[in-house]
Every structure is written in C-alpha cells, then in structure tokens.
Amino acid sequence: YGFHPLCVFVDHGAEGTGEPLAIQLRPGNAGSNTAADHITVLRQAFTQLPGLPDHRPGKRVLVRVDGAGHSHKLLTGLSSQRVRYSVGFTLPMDTPDLYHEIPEWVWLPALNADGEARDGADLADFTGLLDLSGWPKGMRVIVRRERPHPGAQLRFDDVDGYRLTAFATNTTLGTLQQLELRHRRRARCEDRIRQAKTTGLANLPLHGFDQNRIWCQIVALASELQAWTGMLALTGHEARRWEPKRLRYRLFSIPATIARRA
C-alpha cells in the first residue's frame, strides 16, 4: 500500500517564497479529485491565516488549484467561504464544436511572465458557450489555446493543431490576460513541492499510517523554517533562492559543527 500527501502552500508573491500551511496524508488509492479532502485541508490552511476569520476568510484570499480541483463540491465550498478562486477546469466533449463558434478576432494573445505577448498562445472567454448549470454563480471559464512545442505528440482532444486548457474563476476585475497569468503563476507551488520532497516528503520512512502523519508534520515544520529563513535572514542575498540541499551544505552545516571546547 502507499500514501498520497495533499499539500496547501501559501504564496508570498513574486519576490517572496512560500511555506506549507497544511499537509494531509491520504491512502495511496485516494483520488485526485476528492473534493472532501481538498475542503478539509483548505480549512486547516484557512485557520492559520492571520487577521482573517477562519470560517469565512473573504475575498482577500485567493485559492489556486490545478485540474485536480475540478469538482462542483470544491467550487461550491470555495464560494461559500467567499474567497477568490482560480481552479483548473475540464472542458466538455463538445469543445471542438464550441471552439469553432469563436471568431478569430475574439482571441487575445496570452502574456509571458514579463508581461509581453506570447507567440502561439491565445485566450478566449467560453463562459457564455458552456452549460454551467449546477456550478456556482458568477463563475467564468477562460480557455487558452497553444501550439504544442516542436516534437510534442498531438492528443486526440487537440483542435486544429491547438492544445486547449481552461480554468474557472470568480474574479470579475482584470483582463483575460491578467487572470490567466495569475492562474499560471500557481506553478510556483511545484517548486515548493520539489523542495518539500528534498526535505523528506519524497520517501515516508515509517510503516504505520499515523507514524507517517507525524513525519509529514516534521517535514512541514522544516519547510516552514527554510521559507522564513529566506524571507527574514537572507533578504537581498542569492542564498534566499537556494535549494534545501545547497542550504544544508553551505549554510546550515556551519552552525551545526560540534564544538569540543567552550
């Protein structure tokens, strides 16, 4: 049998870093779209946000989830918390037909991280074309089309040589380009996951489920200490963005040297 951790990270912005707010250890057969698990771990994270009511954080909080968060229950739960969300959305089977209803002039160029137009990637709002009955009110669905990179194998659901991906959001302000760039910056959490794996989350060393739950909390504490060390002690230094392994060998091992005399 195996284990499947589910993590929530807080994002401190482009110049900051992030640390895990909550880690929930689940059985290895847990599904990626299990909304009950997502809601549980998000509630645990909300309780740690300072200055906000944990039962309903409000619009000051933005929750970003990849395609694993595509479920009615999760988006309804986020709406009840009155938070802003940007969640990966699975397009329906008739997407090719909907795609051909969009005039070419409607598509807007997507933006790179530096705010410049990205060649071969465009955006359009599909909200009015989709049947969103049963989904939360005020939800928008924004679709990105992009030419696969050279050498990539085309998929059966690609349309006219474009790969279509989508996300749902309840944010009404801002352009499609700004909202899509904001959602794509969620990928920074992949760096946090990689660092957490390097810190000890990659291999759960103990046999019992509860024992490994304790191990996950130790990993969360270590990851949080690394994040706050970078923000508070390493401001303006390149070490702020070092990986855990480099920090251990070049920084943490120095004060950890055993002193044999007073």
mmCIF file of C-alpha atoms in Angstrom:
data_model
loop_
_atom_site.group_PDB
_atom_site.id
_atom_site.type_symbol
_atom_site.label_atom_id
_atom_site.label_comp_id
_atom_site.label_asym_id
_atom_site.label_seq_id
_atom_site.Cartn_x
_atom_site.Cartn_y
_atom_site.Cartn_z
ATOM 1 C CA TYR A 1 0.000 0.000 0.000
ATOM 2 C CA GLY A 2 1.091 3.587 -0.354
ATOM 3 C CA PHE A 3 0.425 7.106 0.852
ATOM 4 C CA HIS A 4 -0.610 10.208 -1.062
ATOM 5 C CA PRO A 5 0.100 13.577 0.606
ATOM 6 C CA LEU A 6 -2.123 16.559 -0.157
ATOM 7 C CA CYS A 7 -0.444 19.916 0.497
ATOM 8 C CA VAL A 8 -1.510 23.570 0.682
ATOM 9 C CA PHE A 9 1.145 26.247 0.259
ATOM 10 C CA VAL A 10 0.868 29.977 0.911
ATOM 11 C CA ASP A 11 2.313 32.265 -1.775
ATOM 12 C CA HIS A 12 4.101 35.408 -0.612
ATOM 13 C CA GLY A 13 4.328 36.954 -4.073
ATOM 14 C CA ALA A 14 6.853 37.118 -6.885
ATOM 15 C CA GLU A 15 9.678 38.345 -4.657
ATOM 16 C CA GLY A 16 8.797 36.182 -1.701
ATOM 17 C CA THR A 17 8.606 32.496 -1.069
ATOM 18 C CA GLY A 18 6.062 30.093 0.298
ATOM 19 C CA GLU A 19 5.677 27.541 3.047
ATOM 20 C CA PRO A 20 3.236 24.689 3.626
ATOM 21 C CA LEU A 21 0.203 25.613 5.693
ATOM 22 C CA ALA A 22 -1.271 22.131 5.805
ATOM 23 C CA ILE A 23 -0.331 18.606 4.738
ATOM 24 C CA GLN A 24 -2.890 15.818 4.813
ATOM 25 C CA LEU A 25 -1.676 12.252 4.402
ATOM 26 C CA ARG A 26 -4.116 10.069 2.469
ATOM 27 C CA PRO A 27 -4.159 6.391 1.469
ATOM 28 C CA GLY A 28 -2.452 5.577 -1.804
ATOM 29 C CA ASN A 29 -5.784 4.833 -3.511
ATOM 30 C CA ALA A 30 -7.175 8.312 -2.791
ATOM 31 C CA GLY A 31 -8.472 10.043 -5.907
ATOM 32 C CA SER A 32 -7.030 13.297 -7.228
ATOM 33 C CA ASN A 33 -10.487 14.903 -7.467
ATOM 34 C CA THR A 34 -11.643 14.009 -3.946
ATOM 35 C CA ALA A 35 -13.339 17.278 -3.014
ATOM 36 C CA ALA A 36 -13.849 16.320 0.642
ATOM 37 C CA ASP A 37 -10.078 16.021 1.132
ATOM 38 C CA HIS A 38 -9.476 19.321 -0.658
ATOM 39 C CA ILE A 39 -12.022 21.127 1.520
ATOM 40 C CA THR A 40 -10.585 19.618 4.713
ATOM 41 C CA VAL A 41 -7.007 20.640 4.013
ATOM 42 C CA LEU A 42 -8.073 24.109 2.834
ATOM 43 C CA ARG A 43 -9.995 24.670 6.073
ATOM 44 C CA GLN A 44 -6.892 23.673 8.001
ATOM 45 C CA ALA A 45 -4.943 26.235 5.987
ATOM 46 C CA PHE A 46 -7.536 28.996 6.479
ATOM 47 C CA THR A 47 -7.247 28.707 10.257
ATOM 48 C CA GLN A 48 -3.573 29.689 10.017
ATOM 49 C CA LEU A 49 -4.084 32.903 8.042
ATOM 50 C CA PRO A 50 -3.535 35.820 10.447
ATOM 51 C CA GLY A 51 -6.116 38.561 10.805
ATOM 52 C CA LEU A 52 -8.865 36.703 8.952
ATOM 53 C CA PRO A 53 -11.899 34.774 10.220
ATOM 54 C CA ASP A 54 -11.163 31.087 9.696
ATOM 55 C CA HIS A 55 -14.800 30.226 8.958
ATOM 56 C CA ARG A 56 -15.100 32.682 6.032
ATOM 57 C CA PRO A 57 -11.793 34.303 5.001
ATOM 58 C CA GLY A 58 -13.317 36.555 2.321
ATOM 59 C CA LYS A 59 -12.061 37.989 -0.954
ATOM 60 C CA ARG A 60 -8.627 38.881 0.392
ATOM 61 C CA VAL A 61 -7.731 35.206 -0.059
ATOM 62 C CA LEU A 62 -7.048 33.694 -3.487
ATOM 63 C CA VAL A 63 -7.144 29.896 -3.812
ATOM 64 C CA ARG A 64 -5.408 28.433 -6.860
ATOM 65 C CA VAL A 65 -5.747 24.726 -7.670
ATOM 66 C CA ASP A 66 -4.732 22.725 -10.724
ATOM 67 C CA GLY A 67 -7.044 20.421 -12.669
ATOM 68 C CA ALA A 68 -7.386 18.078 -9.672
ATOM 69 C CA GLY A 69 -9.670 20.687 -8.116
ATOM 70 C CA HIS A 70 -12.269 20.467 -10.883
ATOM 71 C CA SER A 71 -15.398 19.469 -8.958
ATOM 72 C CA HIS A 72 -18.766 21.019 -8.169
ATOM 73 C CA LYS A 73 -18.331 20.401 -4.464
ATOM 74 C CA LEU A 74 -14.976 22.164 -4.155
ATOM 75 C CA LEU A 75 -16.007 25.258 -6.114
ATOM 76 C CA THR A 76 -19.280 25.455 -4.205
ATOM 77 C CA GLY A 77 -17.332 25.193 -0.950
ATOM 78 C CA LEU A 78 -14.957 27.963 -2.023
ATOM 79 C CA SER A 79 -17.909 30.162 -2.967
ATOM 80 C CA SER A 80 -19.446 29.615 0.470
ATOM 81 C CA GLN A 81 -16.155 30.788 2.008
ATOM 82 C CA ARG A 82 -16.379 33.912 -0.180
ATOM 83 C CA VAL A 83 -12.783 33.540 -1.307
ATOM 84 C CA ARG A 84 -11.488 34.221 -4.780
ATOM 85 C CA TYR A 85 -10.542 31.110 -6.707
ATOM 86 C CA SER A 86 -8.728 30.122 -9.869
ATOM 87 C CA VAL A 87 -9.141 26.409 -10.491
ATOM 88 C CA GLY A 88 -8.320 24.166 -13.444
ATOM 89 C CA PHE A 89 -11.429 23.268 -15.440
ATOM 90 C CA THR A 90 -12.053 20.167 -17.563
ATOM 91 C CA LEU A 91 -13.639 21.086 -20.889
ATOM 92 C CA PRO A 92 -16.657 19.092 -22.161
ATOM 93 C CA MET A 93 -16.581 16.605 -25.010
ATOM 94 C CA ASP A 94 -18.155 19.068 -27.476
ATOM 95 C CA THR A 95 -15.321 21.556 -27.059
ATOM 96 C CA PRO A 96 -14.267 21.318 -30.767
ATOM 97 C CA ASP A 97 -17.746 22.473 -31.790
ATOM 98 C CA LEU A 98 -17.639 25.317 -29.263
ATOM 99 C CA TYR A 99 -14.162 26.272 -30.424
ATOM 100 C CA HIS A 100 -15.333 26.816 -33.996
ATOM 101 C CA GLU A 101 -18.049 29.196 -32.761
ATOM 102 C CA ILE A 102 -15.401 31.641 -31.526
ATOM 103 C CA PRO A 103 -14.410 34.197 -34.189
ATOM 104 C CA GLU A 104 -10.702 34.590 -34.717
ATOM 105 C CA TRP A 105 -10.771 38.256 -33.699
ATOM 106 C CA VAL A 106 -12.019 37.313 -30.221
ATOM 107 C CA TRP A 107 -8.792 35.545 -29.256
ATOM 108 C CA LEU A 108 -6.330 37.658 -27.274
ATOM 109 C CA PRO A 109 -2.597 36.879 -27.040
ATOM 110 C CA ALA A 110 -1.507 35.348 -23.740
ATOM 111 C CA LEU A 111 1.253 37.022 -21.745
ATOM 112 C CA ASN A 112 4.682 35.840 -20.690
ATOM 113 C CA ALA A 113 5.860 36.253 -17.121
ATOM 114 C CA ASP A 114 7.365 39.619 -18.057
ATOM 115 C CA GLY A 115 4.039 40.884 -19.408
ATOM 116 C CA GLU A 116 4.927 40.592 -23.105
ATOM 117 C CA ALA A 117 2.665 38.882 -25.642
ATOM 118 C CA ARG A 118 3.467 35.195 -26.086
ATOM 119 C CA ASP A 119 3.668 33.845 -29.634
ATOM 120 C CA GLY A 120 1.375 30.929 -30.386
ATOM 121 C CA ALA A 121 -0.810 31.214 -27.263
ATOM 122 C CA ASP A 122 -4.192 32.948 -27.118
ATOM 123 C CA LEU A 123 -7.125 33.337 -24.724
ATOM 124 C CA ALA A 124 -10.902 33.496 -25.004
ATOM 125 C CA ASP A 125 -13.828 33.547 -22.592
ATOM 126 C CA PHE A 126 -16.026 30.451 -23.083
ATOM 127 C CA THR A 127 -18.457 31.230 -20.249
ATOM 128 C CA GLY A 128 -21.404 32.051 -22.492
ATOM 129 C CA LEU A 129 -20.961 28.888 -24.582
ATOM 130 C CA LEU A 130 -20.922 26.360 -21.743
ATOM 131 C CA ASP A 131 -23.765 24.847 -19.763
ATOM 132 C CA LEU A 132 -22.783 25.931 -16.262
ATOM 133 C CA SER A 133 -25.985 24.941 -14.516
ATOM 134 C CA GLY A 134 -25.099 23.437 -11.153
ATOM 135 C CA TRP A 135 -21.877 25.395 -10.924
ATOM 136 C CA PRO A 136 -21.531 28.412 -8.586
ATOM 137 C CA LYS A 137 -22.990 31.698 -9.774
ATOM 138 C CA GLY A 138 -20.541 34.209 -11.163
ATOM 139 C CA MET A 139 -18.084 31.573 -12.354
ATOM 140 C CA ARG A 140 -16.166 32.295 -15.543
ATOM 141 C CA VAL A 141 -14.349 29.778 -17.750
ATOM 142 C CA ILE A 142 -11.322 31.071 -19.646
ATOM 143 C CA VAL A 143 -9.714 28.908 -22.337
ATOM 144 C CA ARG A 144 -6.105 29.010 -23.510
ATOM 145 C CA ARG A 145 -5.071 27.649 -26.885
ATOM 146 C CA GLU A 146 -1.429 26.967 -27.646
ATOM 147 C CA ARG A 147 0.601 25.244 -30.314
ATOM 148 C CA PRO A 148 2.390 22.221 -28.815
ATOM 149 C CA HIS A 149 6.137 22.650 -28.709
ATOM 150 C CA PRO A 150 8.155 21.051 -31.550
ATOM 151 C CA GLY A 151 8.395 17.312 -31.110
ATOM 152 C CA ALA A 152 5.367 17.063 -28.823
ATOM 153 C CA GLN A 153 2.873 14.348 -29.701
ATOM 154 C CA LEU A 154 -0.587 15.637 -30.543
ATOM 155 C CA ARG A 155 -3.506 14.415 -28.430
ATOM 156 C CA PHE A 156 -6.882 13.287 -29.675
ATOM 157 C CA ASP A 157 -8.589 16.259 -27.998
ATOM 158 C CA ASP A 158 -6.366 18.868 -29.682
ATOM 159 C CA VAL A 159 -8.345 21.111 -32.033
ATOM 160 C CA ASP A 160 -6.921 22.407 -35.327
ATOM 161 C CA GLY A 161 -3.406 21.800 -34.026
ATOM 162 C CA TYR A 162 -4.050 23.717 -30.792
ATOM 163 C CA ARG A 163 -3.950 22.334 -27.275
ATOM 164 C CA LEU A 164 -6.846 23.712 -25.254
ATOM 165 C CA THR A 165 -6.730 24.142 -21.484
ATOM 166 C CA ALA A 166 -9.104 26.047 -19.232
ATOM 167 C CA PHE A 167 -9.562 27.386 -15.730
ATOM 168 C CA ALA A 168 -12.542 28.667 -13.765
ATOM 169 C CA THR A 169 -12.526 31.825 -11.683
ATOM 170 C CA ASN A 170 -14.998 34.049 -9.869
ATOM 171 C CA THR A 171 -12.845 37.178 -10.310
ATOM 172 C CA THR A 172 -14.654 39.803 -12.350
ATOM 173 C CA LEU A 173 -11.978 42.507 -12.424
ATOM 174 C CA GLY A 174 -8.949 42.393 -14.699
ATOM 175 C CA THR A 175 -8.371 41.360 -18.289
ATOM 176 C CA LEU A 176 -8.340 37.768 -19.513
ATOM 177 C CA GLN A 177 -4.582 38.073 -19.931
ATOM 178 C CA GLN A 178 -4.047 39.181 -16.338
ATOM 179 C CA LEU A 179 -6.314 36.472 -14.939
ATOM 180 C CA GLU A 180 -4.638 33.742 -16.995
ATOM 181 C CA LEU A 181 -1.162 34.901 -15.998
ATOM 182 C CA ARG A 182 -2.247 34.923 -12.355
ATOM 183 C CA HIS A 183 -3.518 31.367 -12.664
ATOM 184 C CA ARG A 184 -0.372 30.152 -14.436
ATOM 185 C CA ARG A 185 1.804 31.506 -11.646
ATOM 186 C CA ARG A 186 0.284 28.778 -9.493
ATOM 187 C CA ALA A 187 3.049 26.619 -10.948
ATOM 188 C CA ARG A 188 5.392 28.153 -8.370
ATOM 189 C CA CYS A 189 3.939 25.662 -5.908
ATOM 190 C CA GLU A 190 5.680 22.921 -7.909
ATOM 191 C CA ASP A 191 8.966 24.392 -6.676
ATOM 192 C CA ARG A 192 7.686 24.168 -3.090
ATOM 193 C CA ILE A 193 6.629 20.558 -3.621
ATOM 194 C CA ARG A 194 10.065 19.701 -5.014
ATOM 195 C CA GLN A 195 11.735 21.346 -2.040
ATOM 196 C CA ALA A 196 9.425 19.540 0.370
ATOM 197 C CA LYS A 197 10.338 16.236 -1.263
ATOM 198 C CA THR A 198 14.016 17.065 -0.864
ATOM 199 C CA THR A 199 13.373 17.888 2.790
ATOM 200 C CA GLY A 200 11.843 14.474 3.490
ATOM 201 C CA LEU A 201 8.438 14.166 1.822
ATOM 202 C CA ALA A 202 9.694 12.037 -1.075
ATOM 203 C CA ASN A 203 10.005 8.864 0.994
ATOM 204 C CA LEU A 204 7.872 8.171 4.036
ATOM 205 C CA PRO A 205 10.237 6.088 6.182
ATOM 206 C CA LEU A 206 7.873 4.598 8.741
ATOM 207 C CA HIS A 207 5.453 1.701 8.488
ATOM 208 C CA GLY A 208 2.310 2.933 10.224
ATOM 209 C CA PHE A 209 -0.068 5.490 8.745
ATOM 210 C CA ASP A 210 -0.204 7.623 11.903
ATOM 211 C CA GLN A 211 3.567 7.490 12.248
ATOM 212 C CA ASN A 212 3.969 8.897 8.763
ATOM 213 C CA ARG A 213 1.412 11.588 9.528
ATOM 214 C CA ILE A 214 3.786 12.797 12.247
ATOM 215 C CA TRP A 215 6.650 12.610 9.761
ATOM 216 C CA CYS A 216 4.685 14.879 7.371
ATOM 217 C CA GLN A 217 4.251 17.462 10.118
ATOM 218 C CA ILE A 218 8.011 17.402 10.791
ATOM 219 C CA VAL A 219 8.633 17.967 7.074
ATOM 220 C CA ALA A 220 6.136 20.852 7.119
ATOM 221 C CA LEU A 221 7.949 22.450 10.070
ATOM 222 C CA ALA A 222 11.320 22.086 8.358
ATOM 223 C CA SER A 223 9.961 23.560 5.113
ATOM 224 C CA GLU A 224 8.438 26.465 7.004
ATOM 225 C CA LEU A 225 11.716 27.189 8.794
ATOM 226 C CA GLN A 226 13.513 27.230 5.449
ATOM 227 C CA ALA A 227 10.946 29.600 3.949
ATOM 228 C CA TRP A 228 11.058 32.086 6.828
ATOM 229 C CA THR A 229 14.854 31.900 6.964
ATOM 230 C CA GLY A 230 14.941 33.012 3.345
ATOM 231 C CA MET A 231 12.467 35.848 3.891
ATOM 232 C CA LEU A 232 13.847 37.197 7.169
ATOM 233 C CA ALA A 233 17.535 36.298 7.336
ATOM 234 C CA LEU A 234 18.642 36.087 3.699
ATOM 235 C CA THR A 235 16.979 39.191 2.253
ATOM 236 C CA GLY A 236 18.987 40.555 -0.666
ATOM 237 C CA HIS A 237 21.274 37.524 -0.834
ATOM 238 C CA GLU A 238 21.290 34.842 -3.516
ATOM 239 C CA ALA A 239 21.004 32.197 -0.792
ATOM 240 C CA ARG A 240 17.354 33.178 -0.468
ATOM 241 C CA ARG A 241 16.595 31.045 -3.522
ATOM 242 C CA TRP A 242 18.922 28.134 -2.799
ATOM 243 C CA GLU A 243 17.534 24.631 -2.815
ATOM 244 C CA PRO A 244 17.402 22.731 0.530
ATOM 245 C CA LYS A 245 20.399 20.551 -0.329
ATOM 246 C CA ARG A 246 22.570 23.572 -1.060
ATOM 247 C CA LEU A 247 21.379 25.303 2.102
ATOM 248 C CA ARG A 248 22.337 22.272 4.176
ATOM 249 C CA TYR A 249 25.856 22.003 2.788
ATOM 250 C CA ARG A 250 26.710 25.702 2.553
ATOM 251 C CA LEU A 251 24.783 27.290 5.409
ATOM 252 C CA PHE A 252 23.106 25.000 7.927
ATOM 253 C CA SER A 253 26.132 22.758 8.426
ATOM 254 C CA ILE A 254 28.242 25.688 9.643
ATOM 255 C CA PRO A 255 26.443 26.371 12.962
ATOM 256 C CA ALA A 256 25.824 22.644 13.321
ATOM 257 C CA THR A 257 29.534 21.858 13.664
ATOM 258 C CA ILE A 258 30.209 20.193 17.008
ATOM 259 C CA ALA A 259 32.172 22.410 19.397
ATOM 260 C CA ARG A 260 34.606 20.368 21.505
ATOM 261 C CA ARG A 261 35.534 23.154 23.901
ATOM 262 C CA ALA A 262 33.983 26.244 25.433
#
